[in-house]
mmCIF file of C-alpha atoms and ligand atoms in Angstrom:
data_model
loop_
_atom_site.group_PDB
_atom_site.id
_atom_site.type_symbol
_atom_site.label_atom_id
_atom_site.label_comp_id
_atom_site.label_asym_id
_atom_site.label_seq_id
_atom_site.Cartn_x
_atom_site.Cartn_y
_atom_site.Cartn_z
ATOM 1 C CA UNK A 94 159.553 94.438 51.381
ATOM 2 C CA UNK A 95 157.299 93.838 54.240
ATOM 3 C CA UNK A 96 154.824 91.532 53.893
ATOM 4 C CA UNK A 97 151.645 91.818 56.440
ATOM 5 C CA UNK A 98 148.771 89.395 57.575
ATOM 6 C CA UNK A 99 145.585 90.645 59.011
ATOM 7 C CA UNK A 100 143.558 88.876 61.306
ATOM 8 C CA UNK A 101 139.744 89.703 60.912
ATOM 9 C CA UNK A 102 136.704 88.413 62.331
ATOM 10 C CA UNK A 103 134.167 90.892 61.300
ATOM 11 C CA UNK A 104 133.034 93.656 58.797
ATOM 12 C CA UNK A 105 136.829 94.196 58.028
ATOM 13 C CA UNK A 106 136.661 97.962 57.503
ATOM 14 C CA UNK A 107 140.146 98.369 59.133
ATOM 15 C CA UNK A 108 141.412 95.678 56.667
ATOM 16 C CA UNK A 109 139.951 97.750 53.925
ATOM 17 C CA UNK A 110 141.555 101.223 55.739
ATOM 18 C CA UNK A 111 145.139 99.418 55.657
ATOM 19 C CA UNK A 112 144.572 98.524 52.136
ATOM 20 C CA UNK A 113 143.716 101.704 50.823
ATOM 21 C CA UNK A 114 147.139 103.461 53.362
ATOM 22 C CA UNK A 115 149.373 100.766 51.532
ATOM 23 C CA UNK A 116 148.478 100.441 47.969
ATOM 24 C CA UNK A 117 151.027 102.611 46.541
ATOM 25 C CA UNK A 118 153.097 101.640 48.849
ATOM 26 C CA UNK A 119 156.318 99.706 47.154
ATOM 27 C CA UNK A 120 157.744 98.984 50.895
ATOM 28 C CA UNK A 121 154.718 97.411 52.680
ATOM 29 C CA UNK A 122 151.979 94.679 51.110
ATOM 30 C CA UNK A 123 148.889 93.480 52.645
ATOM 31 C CA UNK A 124 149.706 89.700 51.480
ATOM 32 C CA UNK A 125 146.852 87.905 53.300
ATOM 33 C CA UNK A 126 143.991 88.181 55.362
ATOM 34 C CA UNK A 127 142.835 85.398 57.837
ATOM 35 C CA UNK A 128 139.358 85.070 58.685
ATOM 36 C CA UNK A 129 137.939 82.795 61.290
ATOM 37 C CA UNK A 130 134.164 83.702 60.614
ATOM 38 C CA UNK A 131 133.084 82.411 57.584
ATOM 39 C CA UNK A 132 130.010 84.558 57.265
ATOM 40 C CA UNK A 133 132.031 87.820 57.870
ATOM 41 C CA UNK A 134 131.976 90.750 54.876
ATOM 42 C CA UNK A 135 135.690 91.136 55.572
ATOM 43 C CA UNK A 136 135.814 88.190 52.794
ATOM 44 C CA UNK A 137 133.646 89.675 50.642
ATOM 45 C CA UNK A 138 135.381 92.951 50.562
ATOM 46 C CA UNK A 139 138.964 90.952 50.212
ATOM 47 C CA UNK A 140 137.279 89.414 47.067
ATOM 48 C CA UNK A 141 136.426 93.275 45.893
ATOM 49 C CA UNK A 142 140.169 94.278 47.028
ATOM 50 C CA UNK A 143 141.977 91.428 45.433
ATOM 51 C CA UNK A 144 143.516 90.218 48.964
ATOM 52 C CA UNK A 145 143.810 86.760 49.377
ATOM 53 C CA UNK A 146 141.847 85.692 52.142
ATOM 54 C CA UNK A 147 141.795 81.946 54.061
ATOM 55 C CA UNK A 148 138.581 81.115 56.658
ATOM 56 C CA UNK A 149 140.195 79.156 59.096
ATOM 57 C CA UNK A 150 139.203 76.992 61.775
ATOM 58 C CA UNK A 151 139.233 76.350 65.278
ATOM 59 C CA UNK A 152 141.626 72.854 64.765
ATOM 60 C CA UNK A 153 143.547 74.433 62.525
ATOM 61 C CA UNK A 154 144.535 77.923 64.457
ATOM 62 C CA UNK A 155 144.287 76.044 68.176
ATOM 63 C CA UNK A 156 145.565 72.253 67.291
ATOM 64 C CA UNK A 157 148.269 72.764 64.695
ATOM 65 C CA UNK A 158 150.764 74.428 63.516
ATOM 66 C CA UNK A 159 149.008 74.702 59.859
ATOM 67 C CA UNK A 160 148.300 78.811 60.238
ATOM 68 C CA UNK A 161 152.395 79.312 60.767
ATOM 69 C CA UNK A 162 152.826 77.053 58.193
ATOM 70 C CA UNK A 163 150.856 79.345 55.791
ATOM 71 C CA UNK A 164 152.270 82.454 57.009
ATOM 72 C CA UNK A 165 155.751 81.260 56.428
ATOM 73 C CA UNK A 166 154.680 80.152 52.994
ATOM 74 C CA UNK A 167 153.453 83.599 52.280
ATOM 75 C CA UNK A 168 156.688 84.771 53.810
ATOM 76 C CA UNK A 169 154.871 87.434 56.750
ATOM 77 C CA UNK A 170 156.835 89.129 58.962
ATOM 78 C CA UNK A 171 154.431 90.866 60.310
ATOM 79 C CA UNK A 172 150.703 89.646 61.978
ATOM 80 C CA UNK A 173 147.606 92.745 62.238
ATOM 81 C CA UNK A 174 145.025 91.689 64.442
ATOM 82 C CA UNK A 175 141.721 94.476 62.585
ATOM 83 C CA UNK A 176 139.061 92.905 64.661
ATOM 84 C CA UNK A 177 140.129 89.666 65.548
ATOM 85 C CA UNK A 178 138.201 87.701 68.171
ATOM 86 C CA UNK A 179 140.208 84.724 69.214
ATOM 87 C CA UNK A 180 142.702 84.581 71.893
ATOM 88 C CA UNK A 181 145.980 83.847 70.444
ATOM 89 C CA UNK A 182 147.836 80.738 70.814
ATOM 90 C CA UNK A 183 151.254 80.003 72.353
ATOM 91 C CA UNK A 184 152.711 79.370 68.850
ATOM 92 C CA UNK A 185 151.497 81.766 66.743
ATOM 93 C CA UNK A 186 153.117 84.486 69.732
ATOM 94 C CA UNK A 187 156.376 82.777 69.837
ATOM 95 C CA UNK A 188 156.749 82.784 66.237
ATOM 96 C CA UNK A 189 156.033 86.437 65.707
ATOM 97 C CA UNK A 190 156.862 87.556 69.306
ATOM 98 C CA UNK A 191 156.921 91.500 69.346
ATOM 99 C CA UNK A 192 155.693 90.939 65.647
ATOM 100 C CA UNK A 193 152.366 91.065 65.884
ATOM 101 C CA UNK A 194 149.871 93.917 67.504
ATOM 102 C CA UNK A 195 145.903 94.194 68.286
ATOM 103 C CA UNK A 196 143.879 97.346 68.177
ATOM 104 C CA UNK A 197 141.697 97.790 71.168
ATOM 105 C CA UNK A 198 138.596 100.601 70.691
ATOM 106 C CA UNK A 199 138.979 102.025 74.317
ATOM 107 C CA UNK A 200 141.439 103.020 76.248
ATOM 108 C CA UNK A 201 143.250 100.116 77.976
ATOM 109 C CA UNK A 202 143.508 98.747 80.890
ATOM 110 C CA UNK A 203 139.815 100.082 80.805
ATOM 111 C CA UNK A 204 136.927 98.004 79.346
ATOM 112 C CA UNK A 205 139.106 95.246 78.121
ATOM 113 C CA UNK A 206 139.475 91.631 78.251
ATOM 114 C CA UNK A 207 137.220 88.438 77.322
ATOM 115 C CA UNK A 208 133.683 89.251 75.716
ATOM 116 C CA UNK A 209 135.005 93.396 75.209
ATOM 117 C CA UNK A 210 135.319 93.950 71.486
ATOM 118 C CA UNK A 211 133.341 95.553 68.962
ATOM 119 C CA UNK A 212 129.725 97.366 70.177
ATOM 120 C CA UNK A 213 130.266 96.196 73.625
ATOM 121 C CA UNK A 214 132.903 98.408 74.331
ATOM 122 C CA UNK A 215 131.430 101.417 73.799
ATOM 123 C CA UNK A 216 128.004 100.336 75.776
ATOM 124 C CA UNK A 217 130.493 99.753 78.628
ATOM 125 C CA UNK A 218 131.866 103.170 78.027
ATOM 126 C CA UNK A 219 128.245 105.063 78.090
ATOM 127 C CA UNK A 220 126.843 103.353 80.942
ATOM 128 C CA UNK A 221 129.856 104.175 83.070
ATOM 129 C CA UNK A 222 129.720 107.729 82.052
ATOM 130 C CA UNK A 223 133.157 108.201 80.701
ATOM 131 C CA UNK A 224 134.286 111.163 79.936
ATOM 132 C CA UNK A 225 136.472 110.007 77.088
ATOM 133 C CA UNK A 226 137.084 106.949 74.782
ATOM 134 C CA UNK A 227 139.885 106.304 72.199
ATOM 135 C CA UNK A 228 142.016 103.108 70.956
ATOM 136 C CA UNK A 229 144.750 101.408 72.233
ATOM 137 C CA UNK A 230 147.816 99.332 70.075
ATOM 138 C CA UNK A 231 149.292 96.963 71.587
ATOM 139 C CA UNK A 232 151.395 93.874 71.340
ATOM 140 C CA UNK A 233 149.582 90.407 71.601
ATOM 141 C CA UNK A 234 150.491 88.091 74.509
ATOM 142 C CA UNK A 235 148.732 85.021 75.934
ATOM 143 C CA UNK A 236 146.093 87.685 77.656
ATOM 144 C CA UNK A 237 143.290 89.390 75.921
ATOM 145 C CA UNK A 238 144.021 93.161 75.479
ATOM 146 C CA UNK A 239 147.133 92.714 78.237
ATOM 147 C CA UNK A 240 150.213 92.839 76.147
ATOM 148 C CA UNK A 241 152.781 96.123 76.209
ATOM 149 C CA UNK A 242 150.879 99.183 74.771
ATOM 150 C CA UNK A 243 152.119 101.053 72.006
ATOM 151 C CA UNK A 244 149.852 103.860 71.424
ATOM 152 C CA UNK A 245 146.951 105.392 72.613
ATOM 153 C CA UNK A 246 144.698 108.467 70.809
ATOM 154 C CA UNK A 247 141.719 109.674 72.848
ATOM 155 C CA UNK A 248 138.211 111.135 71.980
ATOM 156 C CA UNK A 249 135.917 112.865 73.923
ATOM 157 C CA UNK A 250 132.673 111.070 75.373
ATOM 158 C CA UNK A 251 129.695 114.081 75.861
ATOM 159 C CA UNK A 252 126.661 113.205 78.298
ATOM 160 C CA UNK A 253 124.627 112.312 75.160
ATOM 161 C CA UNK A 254 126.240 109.878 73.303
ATOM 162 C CA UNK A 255 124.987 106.993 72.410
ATOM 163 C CA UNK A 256 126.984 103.859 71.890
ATOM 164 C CA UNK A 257 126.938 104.190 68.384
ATOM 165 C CA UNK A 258 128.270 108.304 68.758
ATOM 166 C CA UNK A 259 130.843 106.464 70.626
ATOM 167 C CA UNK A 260 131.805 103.977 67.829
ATOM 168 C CA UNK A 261 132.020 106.345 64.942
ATOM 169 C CA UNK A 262 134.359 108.732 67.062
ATOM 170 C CA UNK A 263 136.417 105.171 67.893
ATOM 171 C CA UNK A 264 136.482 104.243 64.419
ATOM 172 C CA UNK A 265 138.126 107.446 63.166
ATOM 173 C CA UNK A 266 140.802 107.208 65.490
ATOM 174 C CA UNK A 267 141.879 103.963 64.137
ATOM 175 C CA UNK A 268 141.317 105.170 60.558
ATOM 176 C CA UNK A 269 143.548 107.775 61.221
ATOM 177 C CA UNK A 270 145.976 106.463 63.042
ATOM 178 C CA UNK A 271 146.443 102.476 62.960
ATOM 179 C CA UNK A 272 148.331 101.912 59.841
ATOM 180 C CA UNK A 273 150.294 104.717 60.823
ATOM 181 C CA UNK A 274 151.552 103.200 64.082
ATOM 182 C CA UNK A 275 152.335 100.127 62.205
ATOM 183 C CA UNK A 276 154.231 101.515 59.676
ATOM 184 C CA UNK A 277 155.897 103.073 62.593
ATOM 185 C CA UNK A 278 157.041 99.605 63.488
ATOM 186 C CA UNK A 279 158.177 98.550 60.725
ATOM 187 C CA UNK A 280 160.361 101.260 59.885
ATOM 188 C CA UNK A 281 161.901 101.102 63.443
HETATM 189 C C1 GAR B 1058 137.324 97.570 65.532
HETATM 190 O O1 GAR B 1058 136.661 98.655 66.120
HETATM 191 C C2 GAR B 1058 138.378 97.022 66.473
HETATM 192 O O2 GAR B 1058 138.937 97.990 67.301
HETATM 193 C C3 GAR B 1058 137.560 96.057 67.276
HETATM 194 O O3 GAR B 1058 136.709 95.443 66.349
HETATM 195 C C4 GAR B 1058 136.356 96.402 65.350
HETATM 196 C C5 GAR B 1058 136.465 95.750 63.995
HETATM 197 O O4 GAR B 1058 135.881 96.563 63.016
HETATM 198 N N1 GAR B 1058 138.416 95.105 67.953
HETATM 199 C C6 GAR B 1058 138.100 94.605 69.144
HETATM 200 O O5 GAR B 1058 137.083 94.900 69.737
HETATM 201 C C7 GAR B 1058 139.125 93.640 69.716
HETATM 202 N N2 GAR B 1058 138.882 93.422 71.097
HETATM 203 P P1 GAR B 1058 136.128 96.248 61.472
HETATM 204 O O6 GAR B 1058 135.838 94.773 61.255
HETATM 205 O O7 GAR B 1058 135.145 97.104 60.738
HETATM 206 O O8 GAR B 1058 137.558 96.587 61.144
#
């Protein structure tokens, strides 16, 4: 049995997306989600799912070891970042090093790095007239959106997007494909 975190800081629909992929799955459980923003509806919708979910704090996830601590005792082997806003610490990496991947909604090394997530993104990718978008999974390293890519799918960008065209094209692709590439991993 695997047993997988997720890492949210927002709506959580990916959480919700990887819930739905695994639930008859016997292999693969979504044990726990981690939020870090306690006004997010990923914790409402956890509540709806039945997924445990933890707010946790700055101190705790920067200062301590105390989010490790509570992965081991939930017995993870395996860390989703669906959203996640924080840069990762040293610890958390070294204790799940190659164990733990981000999904990116562009394709990297373009339009990533500190302050790129969410909406942002795809504004960056309509005012520089880009041709095409997609999503990126990749491990996490020290970096923001720098560690060893794993997959890419791409969409098409037309002239008159808007940002919000953009998203909903983005969004699909990691529907479609995200808990895919992780049970990819897992299996390997
Ligand atoms: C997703 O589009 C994900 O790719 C993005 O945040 C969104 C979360 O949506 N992640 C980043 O921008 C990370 N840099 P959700 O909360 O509805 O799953």
């Amino acid at each position: 049995m695997n047993k997988l975190a997720l890492l949210a800081s927002g709506s959580g629909s990916n959480v919700e997306n990887f819930y739905n992929y695994f639930k008859n799955n016997h292999d693969i459980e979504i044990s726990i989600v981690l939020c870090n923003n306690p006004k997010a509806f990923v914790i409402e919708r956890c509540r709806r799912l039945g997924i445990p979910c933890v707010v946790i704090n700055r101190t705790q996830f920067y200062n301590s070891d105390e989010i490790i601590e509570v992965l081991k005792s939930y017995s993870i082997d395996f860390i989703v970042l669906a959203g996640f806003l924080w840069l990762i610490p040293d610890n958390l990496i070294k204790a799940y090093n190659r164990k733990m991947v981000n999904i990116h909604p562009a394709l990297l090394p373009k339009f990533g790095g500190k302050g790129m997530y969410g909406d942002n993104v795809h504004k960056a990718v309509v005012e520089h007239k880009e041709v095409k978008s997609g999503i990126t999974v990749h491990y996490v390293n020290e970096n923001f959106d720098e560690g060893e890519i794993i997959f890419q799918a791409e969409c098409p960008v037309l002239p008159d997007d808007t940002y919000a065209e953009v998203a909903a094209k983005v969004h699909e692709l990691e529907y479609a494909w995200f808990p895919r590439i992780v049970e990819r991993l897992l299996k390997e």
